PDB file of C-alpha atoms and ligand atoms in Angstrom:
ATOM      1  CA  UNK C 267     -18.304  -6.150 -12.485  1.00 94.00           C
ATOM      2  CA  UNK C 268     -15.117  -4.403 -13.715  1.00 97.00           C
ATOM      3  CA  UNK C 269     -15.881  -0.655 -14.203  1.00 97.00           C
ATOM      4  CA  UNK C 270     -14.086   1.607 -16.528  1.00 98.00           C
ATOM      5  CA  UNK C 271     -12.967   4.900 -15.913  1.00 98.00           C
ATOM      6  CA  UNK C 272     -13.335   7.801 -18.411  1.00 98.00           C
ATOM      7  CA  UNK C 273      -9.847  10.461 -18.697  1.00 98.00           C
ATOM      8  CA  UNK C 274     -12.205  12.621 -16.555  1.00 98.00           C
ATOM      9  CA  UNK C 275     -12.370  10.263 -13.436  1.00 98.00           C
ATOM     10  CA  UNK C 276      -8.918   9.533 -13.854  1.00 98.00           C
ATOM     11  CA  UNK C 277      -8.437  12.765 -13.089  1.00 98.00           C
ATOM     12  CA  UNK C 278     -10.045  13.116 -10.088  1.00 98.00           C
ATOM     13  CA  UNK C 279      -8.422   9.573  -8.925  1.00 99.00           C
ATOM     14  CA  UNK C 280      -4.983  11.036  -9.719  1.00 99.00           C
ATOM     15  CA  UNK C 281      -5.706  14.441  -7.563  1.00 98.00           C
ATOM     16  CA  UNK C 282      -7.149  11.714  -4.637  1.00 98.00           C
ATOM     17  CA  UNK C 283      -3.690  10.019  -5.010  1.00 99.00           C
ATOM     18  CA  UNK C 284      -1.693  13.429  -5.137  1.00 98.00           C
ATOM     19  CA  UNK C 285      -3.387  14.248  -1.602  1.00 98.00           C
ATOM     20  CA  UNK C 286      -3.028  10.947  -0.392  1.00 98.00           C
ATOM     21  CA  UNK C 287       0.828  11.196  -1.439  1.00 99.00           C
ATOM     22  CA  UNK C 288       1.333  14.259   0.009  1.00 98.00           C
ATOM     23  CA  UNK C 289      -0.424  12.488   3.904  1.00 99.00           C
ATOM     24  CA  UNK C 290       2.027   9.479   3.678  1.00 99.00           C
ATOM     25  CA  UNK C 291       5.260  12.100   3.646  1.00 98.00           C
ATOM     26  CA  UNK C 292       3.723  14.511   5.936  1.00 98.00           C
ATOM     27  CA  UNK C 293       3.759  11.393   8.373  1.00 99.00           C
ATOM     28  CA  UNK C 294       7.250  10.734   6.745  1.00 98.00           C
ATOM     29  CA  UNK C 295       8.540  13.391   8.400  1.00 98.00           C
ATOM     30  CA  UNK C 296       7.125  12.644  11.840  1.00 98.00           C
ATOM     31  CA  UNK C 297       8.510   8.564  11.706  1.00 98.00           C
ATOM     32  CA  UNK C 298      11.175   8.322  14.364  1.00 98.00           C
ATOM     33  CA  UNK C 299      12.285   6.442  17.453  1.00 98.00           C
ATOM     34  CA  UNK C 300       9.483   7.404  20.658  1.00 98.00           C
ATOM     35  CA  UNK C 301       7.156   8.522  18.167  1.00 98.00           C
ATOM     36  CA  UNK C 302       3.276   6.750  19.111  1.00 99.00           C
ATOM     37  CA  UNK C 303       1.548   5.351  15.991  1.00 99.00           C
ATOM     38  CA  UNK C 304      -1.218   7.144  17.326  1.00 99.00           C
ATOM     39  CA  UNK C 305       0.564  10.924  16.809  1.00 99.00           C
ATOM     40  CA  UNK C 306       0.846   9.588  13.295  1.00 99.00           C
ATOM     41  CA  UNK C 307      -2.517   9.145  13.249  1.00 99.00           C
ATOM     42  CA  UNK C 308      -3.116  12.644  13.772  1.00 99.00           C
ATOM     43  CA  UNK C 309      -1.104  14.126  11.759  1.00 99.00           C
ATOM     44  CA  UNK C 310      -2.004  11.949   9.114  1.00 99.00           C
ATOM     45  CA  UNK C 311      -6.297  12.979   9.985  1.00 99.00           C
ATOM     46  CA  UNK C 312      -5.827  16.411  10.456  1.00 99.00           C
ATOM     47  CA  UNK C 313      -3.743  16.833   7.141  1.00 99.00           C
ATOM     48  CA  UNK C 314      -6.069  15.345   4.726  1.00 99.00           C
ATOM     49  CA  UNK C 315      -8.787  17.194   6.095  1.00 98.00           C
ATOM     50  CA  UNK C 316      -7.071  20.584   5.911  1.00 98.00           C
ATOM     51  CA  UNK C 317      -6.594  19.520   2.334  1.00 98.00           C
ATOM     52  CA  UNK C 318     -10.405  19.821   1.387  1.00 98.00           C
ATOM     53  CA  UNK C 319     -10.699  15.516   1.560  1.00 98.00           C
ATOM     54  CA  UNK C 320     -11.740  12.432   4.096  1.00 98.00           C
ATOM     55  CA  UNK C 321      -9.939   9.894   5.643  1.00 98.00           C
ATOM     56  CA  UNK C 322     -12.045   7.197   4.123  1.00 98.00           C
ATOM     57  CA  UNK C 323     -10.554   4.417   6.204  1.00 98.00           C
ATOM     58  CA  UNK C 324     -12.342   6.100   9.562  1.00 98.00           C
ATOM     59  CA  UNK C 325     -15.109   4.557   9.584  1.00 98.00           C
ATOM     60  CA  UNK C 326     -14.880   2.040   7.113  1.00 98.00           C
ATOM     61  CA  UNK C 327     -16.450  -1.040   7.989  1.00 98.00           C
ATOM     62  CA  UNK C 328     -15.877   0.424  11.860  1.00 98.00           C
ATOM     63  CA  UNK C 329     -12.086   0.809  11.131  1.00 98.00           C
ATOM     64  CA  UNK C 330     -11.400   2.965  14.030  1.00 98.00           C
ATOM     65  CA  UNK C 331      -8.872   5.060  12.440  1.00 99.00           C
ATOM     66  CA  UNK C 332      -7.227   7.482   9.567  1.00 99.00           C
ATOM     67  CA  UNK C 333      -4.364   5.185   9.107  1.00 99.00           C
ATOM     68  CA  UNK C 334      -3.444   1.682   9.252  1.00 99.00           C
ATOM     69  CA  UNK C 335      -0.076   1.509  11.122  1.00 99.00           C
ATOM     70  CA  UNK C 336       1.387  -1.893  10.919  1.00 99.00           C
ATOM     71  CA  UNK C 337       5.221  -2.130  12.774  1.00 99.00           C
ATOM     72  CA  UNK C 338       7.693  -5.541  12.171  1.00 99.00           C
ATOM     73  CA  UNK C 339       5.696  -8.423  12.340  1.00 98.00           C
ATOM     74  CA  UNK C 340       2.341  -6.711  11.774  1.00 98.00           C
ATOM     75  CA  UNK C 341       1.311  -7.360   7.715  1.00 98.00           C
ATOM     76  CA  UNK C 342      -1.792  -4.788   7.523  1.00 98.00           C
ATOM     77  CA  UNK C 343      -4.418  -3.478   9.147  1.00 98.00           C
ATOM     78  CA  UNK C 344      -3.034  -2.345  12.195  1.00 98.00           C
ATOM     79  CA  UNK C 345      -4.723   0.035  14.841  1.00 98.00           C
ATOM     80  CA  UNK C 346      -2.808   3.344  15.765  1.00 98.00           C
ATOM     81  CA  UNK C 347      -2.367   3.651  19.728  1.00 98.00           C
ATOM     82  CA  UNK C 348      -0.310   5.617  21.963  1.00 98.00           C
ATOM     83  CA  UNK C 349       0.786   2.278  24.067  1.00 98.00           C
ATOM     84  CA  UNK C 350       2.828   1.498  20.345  1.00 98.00           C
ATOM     85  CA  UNK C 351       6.053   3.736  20.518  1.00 98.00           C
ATOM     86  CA  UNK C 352       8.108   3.263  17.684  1.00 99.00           C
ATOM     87  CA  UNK C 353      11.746   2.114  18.293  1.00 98.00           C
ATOM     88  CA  UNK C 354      15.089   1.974  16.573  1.00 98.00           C
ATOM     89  CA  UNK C 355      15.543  -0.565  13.772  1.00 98.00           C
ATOM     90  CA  UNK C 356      11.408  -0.963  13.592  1.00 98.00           C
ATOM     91  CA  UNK C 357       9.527  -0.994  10.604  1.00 99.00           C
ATOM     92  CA  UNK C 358       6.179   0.658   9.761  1.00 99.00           C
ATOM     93  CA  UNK C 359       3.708   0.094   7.242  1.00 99.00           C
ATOM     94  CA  UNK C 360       1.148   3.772   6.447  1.00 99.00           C
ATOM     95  CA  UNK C 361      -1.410   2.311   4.395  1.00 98.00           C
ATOM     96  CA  UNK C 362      -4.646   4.749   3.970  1.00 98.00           C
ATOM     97  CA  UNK C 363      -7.332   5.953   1.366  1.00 98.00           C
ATOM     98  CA  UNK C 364      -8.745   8.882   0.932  1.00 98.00           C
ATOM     99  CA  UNK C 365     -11.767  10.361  -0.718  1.00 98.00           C
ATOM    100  CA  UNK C 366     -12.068  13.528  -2.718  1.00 98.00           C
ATOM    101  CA  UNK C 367     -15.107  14.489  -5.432  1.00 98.00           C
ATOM    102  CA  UNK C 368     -16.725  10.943  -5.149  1.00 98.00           C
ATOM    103  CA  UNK C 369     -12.880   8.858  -5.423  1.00 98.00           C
ATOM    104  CA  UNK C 370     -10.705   7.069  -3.449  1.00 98.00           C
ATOM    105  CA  UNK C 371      -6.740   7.073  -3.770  1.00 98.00           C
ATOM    106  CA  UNK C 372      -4.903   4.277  -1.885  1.00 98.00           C
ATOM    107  CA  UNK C 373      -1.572   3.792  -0.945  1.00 99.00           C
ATOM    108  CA  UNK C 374       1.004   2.177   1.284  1.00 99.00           C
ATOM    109  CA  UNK C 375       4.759   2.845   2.376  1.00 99.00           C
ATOM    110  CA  UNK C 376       6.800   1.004   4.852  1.00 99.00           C
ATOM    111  CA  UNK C 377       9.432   2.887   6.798  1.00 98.00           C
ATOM    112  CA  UNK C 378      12.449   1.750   8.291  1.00 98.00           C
ATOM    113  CA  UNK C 379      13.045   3.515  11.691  1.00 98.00           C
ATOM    114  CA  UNK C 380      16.361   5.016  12.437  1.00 97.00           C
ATOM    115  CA  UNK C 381      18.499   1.997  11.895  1.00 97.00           C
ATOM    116  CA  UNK C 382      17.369  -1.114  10.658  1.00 98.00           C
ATOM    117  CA  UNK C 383      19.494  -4.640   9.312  1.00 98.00           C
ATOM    118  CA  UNK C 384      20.816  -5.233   6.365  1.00 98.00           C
ATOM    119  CA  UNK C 385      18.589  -8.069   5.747  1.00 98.00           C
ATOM    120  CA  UNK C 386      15.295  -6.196   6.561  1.00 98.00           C
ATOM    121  CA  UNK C 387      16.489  -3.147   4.052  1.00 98.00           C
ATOM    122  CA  UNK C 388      16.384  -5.991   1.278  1.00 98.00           C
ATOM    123  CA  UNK C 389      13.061  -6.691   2.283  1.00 99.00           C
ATOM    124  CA  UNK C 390      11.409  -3.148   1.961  1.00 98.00           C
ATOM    125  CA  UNK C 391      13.700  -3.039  -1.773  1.00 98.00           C
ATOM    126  CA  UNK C 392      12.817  -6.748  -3.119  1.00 99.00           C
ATOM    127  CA  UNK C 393       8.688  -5.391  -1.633  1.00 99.00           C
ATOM    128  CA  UNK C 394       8.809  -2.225  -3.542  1.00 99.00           C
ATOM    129  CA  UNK C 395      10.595  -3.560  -6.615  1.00 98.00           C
ATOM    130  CA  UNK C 396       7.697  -6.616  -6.312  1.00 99.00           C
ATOM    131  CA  UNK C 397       5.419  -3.570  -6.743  1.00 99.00           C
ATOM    132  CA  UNK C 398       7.287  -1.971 -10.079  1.00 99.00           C
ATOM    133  CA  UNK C 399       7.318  -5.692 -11.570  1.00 98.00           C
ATOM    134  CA  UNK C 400       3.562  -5.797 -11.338  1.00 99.00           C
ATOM    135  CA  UNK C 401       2.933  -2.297 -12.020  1.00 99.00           C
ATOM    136  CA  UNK C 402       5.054  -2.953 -15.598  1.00 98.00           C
ATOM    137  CA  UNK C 403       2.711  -5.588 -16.291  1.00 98.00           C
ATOM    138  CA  UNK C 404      -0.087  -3.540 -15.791  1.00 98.00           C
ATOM    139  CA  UNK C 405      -1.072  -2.403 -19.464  1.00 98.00           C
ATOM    140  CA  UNK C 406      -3.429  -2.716 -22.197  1.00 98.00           C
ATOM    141  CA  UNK C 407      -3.786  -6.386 -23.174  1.00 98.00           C
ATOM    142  CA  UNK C 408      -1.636  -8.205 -20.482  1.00 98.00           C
ATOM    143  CA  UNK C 409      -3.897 -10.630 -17.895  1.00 98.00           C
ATOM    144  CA  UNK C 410      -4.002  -9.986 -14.013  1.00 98.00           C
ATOM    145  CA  UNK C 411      -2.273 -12.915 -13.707  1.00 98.00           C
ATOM    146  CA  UNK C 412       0.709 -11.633 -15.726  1.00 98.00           C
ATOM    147  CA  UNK C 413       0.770  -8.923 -12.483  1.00 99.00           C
ATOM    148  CA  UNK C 414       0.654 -11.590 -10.079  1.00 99.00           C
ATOM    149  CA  UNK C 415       3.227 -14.482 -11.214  1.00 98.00           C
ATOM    150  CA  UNK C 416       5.446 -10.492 -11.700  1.00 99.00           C
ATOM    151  CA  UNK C 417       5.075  -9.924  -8.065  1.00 99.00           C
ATOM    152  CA  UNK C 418       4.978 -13.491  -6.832  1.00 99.00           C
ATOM    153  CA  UNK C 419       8.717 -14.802  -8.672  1.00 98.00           C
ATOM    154  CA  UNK C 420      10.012 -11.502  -7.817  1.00 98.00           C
ATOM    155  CA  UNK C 421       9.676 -12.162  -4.103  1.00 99.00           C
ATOM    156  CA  UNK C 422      10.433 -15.836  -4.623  1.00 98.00           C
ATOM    157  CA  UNK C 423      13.538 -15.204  -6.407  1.00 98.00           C
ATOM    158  CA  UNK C 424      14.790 -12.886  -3.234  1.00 98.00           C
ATOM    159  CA  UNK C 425      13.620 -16.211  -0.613  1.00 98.00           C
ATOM    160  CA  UNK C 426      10.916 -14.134   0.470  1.00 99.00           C
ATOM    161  CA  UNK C 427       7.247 -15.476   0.655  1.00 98.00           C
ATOM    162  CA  UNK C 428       4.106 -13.708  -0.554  1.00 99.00           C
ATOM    163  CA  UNK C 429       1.576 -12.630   2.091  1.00 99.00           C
ATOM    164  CA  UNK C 430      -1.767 -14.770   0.538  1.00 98.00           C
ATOM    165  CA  UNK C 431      -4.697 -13.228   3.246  1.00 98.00           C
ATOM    166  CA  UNK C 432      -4.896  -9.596   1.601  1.00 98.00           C
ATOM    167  CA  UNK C 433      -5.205  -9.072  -2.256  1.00 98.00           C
ATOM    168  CA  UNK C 434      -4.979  -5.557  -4.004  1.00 98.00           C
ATOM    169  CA  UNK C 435      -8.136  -4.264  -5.579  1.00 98.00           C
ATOM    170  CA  UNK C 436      -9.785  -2.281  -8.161  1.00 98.00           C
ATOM    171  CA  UNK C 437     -10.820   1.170  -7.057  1.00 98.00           C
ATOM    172  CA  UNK C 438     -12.840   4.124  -7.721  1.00 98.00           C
ATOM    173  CA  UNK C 439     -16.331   5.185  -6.337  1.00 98.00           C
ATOM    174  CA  UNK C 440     -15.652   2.182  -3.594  1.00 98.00           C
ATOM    175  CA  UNK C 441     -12.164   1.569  -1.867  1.00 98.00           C
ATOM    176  CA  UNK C 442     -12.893  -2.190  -2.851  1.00 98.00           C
ATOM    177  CA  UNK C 443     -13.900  -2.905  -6.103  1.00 98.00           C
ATOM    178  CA  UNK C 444     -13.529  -5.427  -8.401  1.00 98.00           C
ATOM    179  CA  UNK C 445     -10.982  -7.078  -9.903  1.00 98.00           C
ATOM    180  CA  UNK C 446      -9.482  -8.466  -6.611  1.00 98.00           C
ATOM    181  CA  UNK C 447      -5.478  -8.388  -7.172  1.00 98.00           C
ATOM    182  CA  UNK C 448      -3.889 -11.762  -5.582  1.00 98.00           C
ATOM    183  CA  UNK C 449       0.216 -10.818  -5.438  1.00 99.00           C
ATOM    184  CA  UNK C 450       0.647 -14.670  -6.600  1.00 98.00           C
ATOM    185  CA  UNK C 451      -0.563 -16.217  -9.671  1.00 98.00           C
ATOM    186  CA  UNK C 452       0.441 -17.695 -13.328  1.00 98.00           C
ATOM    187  CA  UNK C 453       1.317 -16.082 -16.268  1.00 98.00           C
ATOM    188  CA  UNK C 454      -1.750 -15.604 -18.961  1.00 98.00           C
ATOM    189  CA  UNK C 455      -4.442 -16.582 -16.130  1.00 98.00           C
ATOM    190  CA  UNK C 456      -7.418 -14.069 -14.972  1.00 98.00           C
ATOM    191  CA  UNK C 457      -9.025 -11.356 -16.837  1.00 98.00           C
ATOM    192  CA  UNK C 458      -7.930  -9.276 -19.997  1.00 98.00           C
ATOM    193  CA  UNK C 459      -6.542  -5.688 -18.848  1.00 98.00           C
ATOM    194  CA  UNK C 460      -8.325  -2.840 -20.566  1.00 98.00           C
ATOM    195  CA  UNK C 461      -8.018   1.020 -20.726  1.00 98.00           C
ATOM    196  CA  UNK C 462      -9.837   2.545 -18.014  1.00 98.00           C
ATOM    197  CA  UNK C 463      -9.514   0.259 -15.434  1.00 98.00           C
ATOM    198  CA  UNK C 464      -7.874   1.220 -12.322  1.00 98.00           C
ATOM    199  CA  UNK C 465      -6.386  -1.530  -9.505  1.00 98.00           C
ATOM    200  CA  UNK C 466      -4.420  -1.103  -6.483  1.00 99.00           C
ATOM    201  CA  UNK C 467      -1.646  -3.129  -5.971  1.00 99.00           C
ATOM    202  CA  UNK C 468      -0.425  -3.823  -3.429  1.00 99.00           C
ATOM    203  CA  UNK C 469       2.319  -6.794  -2.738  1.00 99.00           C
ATOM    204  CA  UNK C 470       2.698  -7.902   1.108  1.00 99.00           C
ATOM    205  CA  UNK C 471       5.538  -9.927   1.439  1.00 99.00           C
ATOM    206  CA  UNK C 472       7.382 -12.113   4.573  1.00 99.00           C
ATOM    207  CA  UNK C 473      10.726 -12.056   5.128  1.00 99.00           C
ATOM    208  CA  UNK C 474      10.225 -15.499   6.575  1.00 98.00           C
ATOM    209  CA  UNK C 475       6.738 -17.851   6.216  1.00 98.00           C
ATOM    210  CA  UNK C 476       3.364 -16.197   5.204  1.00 98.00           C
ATOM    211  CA  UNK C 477       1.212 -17.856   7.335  1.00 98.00           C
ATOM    212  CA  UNK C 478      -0.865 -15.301   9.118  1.00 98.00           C
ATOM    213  CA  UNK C 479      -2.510 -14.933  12.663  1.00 98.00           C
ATOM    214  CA  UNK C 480      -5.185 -12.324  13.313  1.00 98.00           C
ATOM    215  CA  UNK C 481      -5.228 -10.367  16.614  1.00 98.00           C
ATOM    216  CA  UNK C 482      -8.408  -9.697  19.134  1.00 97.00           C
ATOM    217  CA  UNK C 483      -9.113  -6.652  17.593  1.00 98.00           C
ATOM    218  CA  UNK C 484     -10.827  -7.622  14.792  1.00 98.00           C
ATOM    219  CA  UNK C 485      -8.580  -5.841  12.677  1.00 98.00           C
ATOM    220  CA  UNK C 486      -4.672  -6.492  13.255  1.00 98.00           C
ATOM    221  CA  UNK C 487      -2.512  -9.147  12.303  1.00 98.00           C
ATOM    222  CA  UNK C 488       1.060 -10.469  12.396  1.00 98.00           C
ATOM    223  CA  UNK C 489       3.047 -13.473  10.823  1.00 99.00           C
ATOM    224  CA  UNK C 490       2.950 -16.284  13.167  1.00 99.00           C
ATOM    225  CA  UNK C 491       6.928 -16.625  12.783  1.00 98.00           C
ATOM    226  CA  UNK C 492       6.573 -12.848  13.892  1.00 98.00           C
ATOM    227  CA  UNK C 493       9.462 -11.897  11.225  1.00 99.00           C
ATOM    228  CA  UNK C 494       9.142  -8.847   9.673  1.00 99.00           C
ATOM    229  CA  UNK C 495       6.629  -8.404   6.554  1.00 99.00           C
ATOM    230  CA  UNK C 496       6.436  -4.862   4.212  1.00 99.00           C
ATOM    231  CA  UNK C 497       3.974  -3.545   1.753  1.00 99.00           C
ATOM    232  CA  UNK C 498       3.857  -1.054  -0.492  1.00 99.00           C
ATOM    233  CA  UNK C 499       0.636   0.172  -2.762  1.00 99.00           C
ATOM    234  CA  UNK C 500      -0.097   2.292  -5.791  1.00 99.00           C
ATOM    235  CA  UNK C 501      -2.978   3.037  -7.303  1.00 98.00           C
ATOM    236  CA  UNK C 502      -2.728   2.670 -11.392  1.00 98.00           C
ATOM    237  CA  UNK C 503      -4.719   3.183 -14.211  1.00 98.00           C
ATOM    238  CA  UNK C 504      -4.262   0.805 -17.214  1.00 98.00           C
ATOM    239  CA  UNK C 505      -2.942   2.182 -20.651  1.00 98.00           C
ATOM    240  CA  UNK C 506      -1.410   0.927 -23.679  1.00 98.00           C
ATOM    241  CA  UNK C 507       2.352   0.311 -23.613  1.00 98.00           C
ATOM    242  CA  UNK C 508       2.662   1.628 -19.489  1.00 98.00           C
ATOM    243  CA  UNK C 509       0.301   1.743 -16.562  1.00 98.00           C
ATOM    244  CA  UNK C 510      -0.856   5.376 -15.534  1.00 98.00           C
ATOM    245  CA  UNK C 511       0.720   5.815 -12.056  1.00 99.00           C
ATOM    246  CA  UNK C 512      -2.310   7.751 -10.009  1.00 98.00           C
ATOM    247  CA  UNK C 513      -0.778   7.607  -6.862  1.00 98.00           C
ATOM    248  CA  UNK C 514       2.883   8.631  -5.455  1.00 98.00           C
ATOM    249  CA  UNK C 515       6.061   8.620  -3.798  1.00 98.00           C
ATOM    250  CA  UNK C 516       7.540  11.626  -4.991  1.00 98.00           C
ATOM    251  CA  UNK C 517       6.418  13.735  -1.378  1.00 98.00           C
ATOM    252  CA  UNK C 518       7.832  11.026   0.506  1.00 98.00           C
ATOM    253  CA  UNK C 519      11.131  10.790  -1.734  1.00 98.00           C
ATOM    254  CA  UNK C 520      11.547  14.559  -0.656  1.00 98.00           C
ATOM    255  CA  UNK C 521      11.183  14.037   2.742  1.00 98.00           C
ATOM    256  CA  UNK C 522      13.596  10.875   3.034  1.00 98.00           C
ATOM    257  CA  UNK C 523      15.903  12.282   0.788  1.00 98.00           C
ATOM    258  CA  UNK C 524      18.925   9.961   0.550  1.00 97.00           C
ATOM    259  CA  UNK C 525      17.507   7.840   3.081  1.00 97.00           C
ATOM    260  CA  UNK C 526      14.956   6.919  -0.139  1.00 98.00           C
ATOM    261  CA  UNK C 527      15.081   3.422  -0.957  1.00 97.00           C
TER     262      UNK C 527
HETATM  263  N1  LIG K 763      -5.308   0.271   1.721  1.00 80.56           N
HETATM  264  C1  LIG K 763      -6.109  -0.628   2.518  1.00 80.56           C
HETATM  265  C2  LIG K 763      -6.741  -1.661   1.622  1.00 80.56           C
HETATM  266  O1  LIG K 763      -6.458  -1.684   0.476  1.00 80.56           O
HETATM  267  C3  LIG K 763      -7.062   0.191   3.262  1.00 80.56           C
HETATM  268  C4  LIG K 763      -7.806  -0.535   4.280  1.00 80.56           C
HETATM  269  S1  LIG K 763      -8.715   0.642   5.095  1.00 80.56           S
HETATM  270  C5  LIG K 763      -9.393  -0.141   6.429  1.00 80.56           C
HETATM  271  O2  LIG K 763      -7.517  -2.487   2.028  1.00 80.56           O
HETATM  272  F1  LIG K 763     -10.213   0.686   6.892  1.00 80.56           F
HETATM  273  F2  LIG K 763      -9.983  -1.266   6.046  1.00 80.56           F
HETATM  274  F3  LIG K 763      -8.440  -0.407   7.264  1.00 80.56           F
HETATM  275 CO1  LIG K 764      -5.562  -1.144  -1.000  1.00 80.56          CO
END
């Protein structure tokens, strides 16, 4: 069951998002070469609580953590430590939720660190701009699977392969609702967009293949070719003519500065 938001919840999933947007650049700031994902991690849980919200990933179904902190090879899901010191020409994926007056927001980045190839840098841009395509599609009338096929040629196109494990989602009350948001699909397929529903989406794409391998902790995983994969999420509420962008990038755009991709 799809639910439908009223202007009011929107709200409330828009000042979720703000928070959340404002966590991802705070940790922004802290992303650099002998940092440990699990000082991120802290930053990250102390600064959403300071901000009157919770770090609704801690906890969730025993996710041991505020953030999910996914470097190179890692896709989502992965668990902050201090044994994982960030390096030079890495990549990091922030990916957390949190929950403010009964609502989730939910977003991801991925970072470059310091320096990183030419060809990865076309990865995190062809990712992100696999995020706009859906996120245009993402209106009043249009199918789910007019978001998909967006995401899916996009990455195609670029010789990139979409990540098939992990699916964006609708949210709200739950981090998970329904629809589920597949980042490959057809053109016209899946359910009618309305006004008032609200979906994260969320394309995770390979720079190589997309087959996946899951790690012993229940949690992490990495692409078995272990080349890189990025992934970026917003949270959007359908409208007529353009999607309602709850969550954002501006706070991190400010921190990166011309580094902003
Ligand atoms: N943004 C992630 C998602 O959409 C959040 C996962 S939280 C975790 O699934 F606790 F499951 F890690
Ligand atoms: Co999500």
């Amino acid at each position: 069951m799809v639910f439908l938001k009223t202007e009011e919840e929107i709200e409330l999933l828009r000042e979720s998002n703000r928070i959340l947007g404002m966590t991802l650049a705070e940790v922004a700031k802290a992303i650099r070469p002998g940092v440990t994902t699990k000082q991120l991690d802290k930053i990250a849980h102390d600064f959403i609580l300071d901000n009157g919200a919770i770090p609704s990933c801690l906890g969730y179904e025993g996710f041991p953590a505020t953030l999910c902190t996914s470097v190179n090879e890692q896709i989502v899901h992965g668990i902050p430590s201090d044994k994982v010191v960030l390096k030079d020409g890495d990549i990091i994926t922030i990916d957390t939720c949190v929950l403010k007056n009964g609502f989730h927001g939910d977003s991801a980045y991925t970072f470059p660190v310091g320096e990183v190839s030419q060809e990865v840098m076309r990865l995190l841009r062809t990712t992100k701009q696999c995020l706009y395509n859906g996120i245009e599609q993402a209106i009043v009338g249009k199918r789910l699977g007019d978001v998909s096929f967006a995401i899916q040629s996009n990455a195609e196109k670029a010789g990139f392969s979409v990540v098939r494990d992990f699916v964006g989602h609708g949210i709200g009350r739950e981090m998970h609702e329904s629809p589920e948001v597949p980042n490959y699909g057809r053109r016209g397929n899946g359910i009618v967009l309305k006004r008032g529903m609200v979906i994260a989406i969320e394309p995770m794409i390979a720079l190589g293949k997309n087959n996946v391998i899951f790690e012993e902790d229940g949690w992490s995983n990495h692409t078995a070719d272990r080349k890189p994969a990025a992934h970026y999420e917003l949270s959007v509420a359908i409208n007529k003519g353009k999607a309602d962008v709850l969550s954002t990038f501006e706070y991190i755009k400010e921190v990166l500065g011309d580094r902003y991709i």
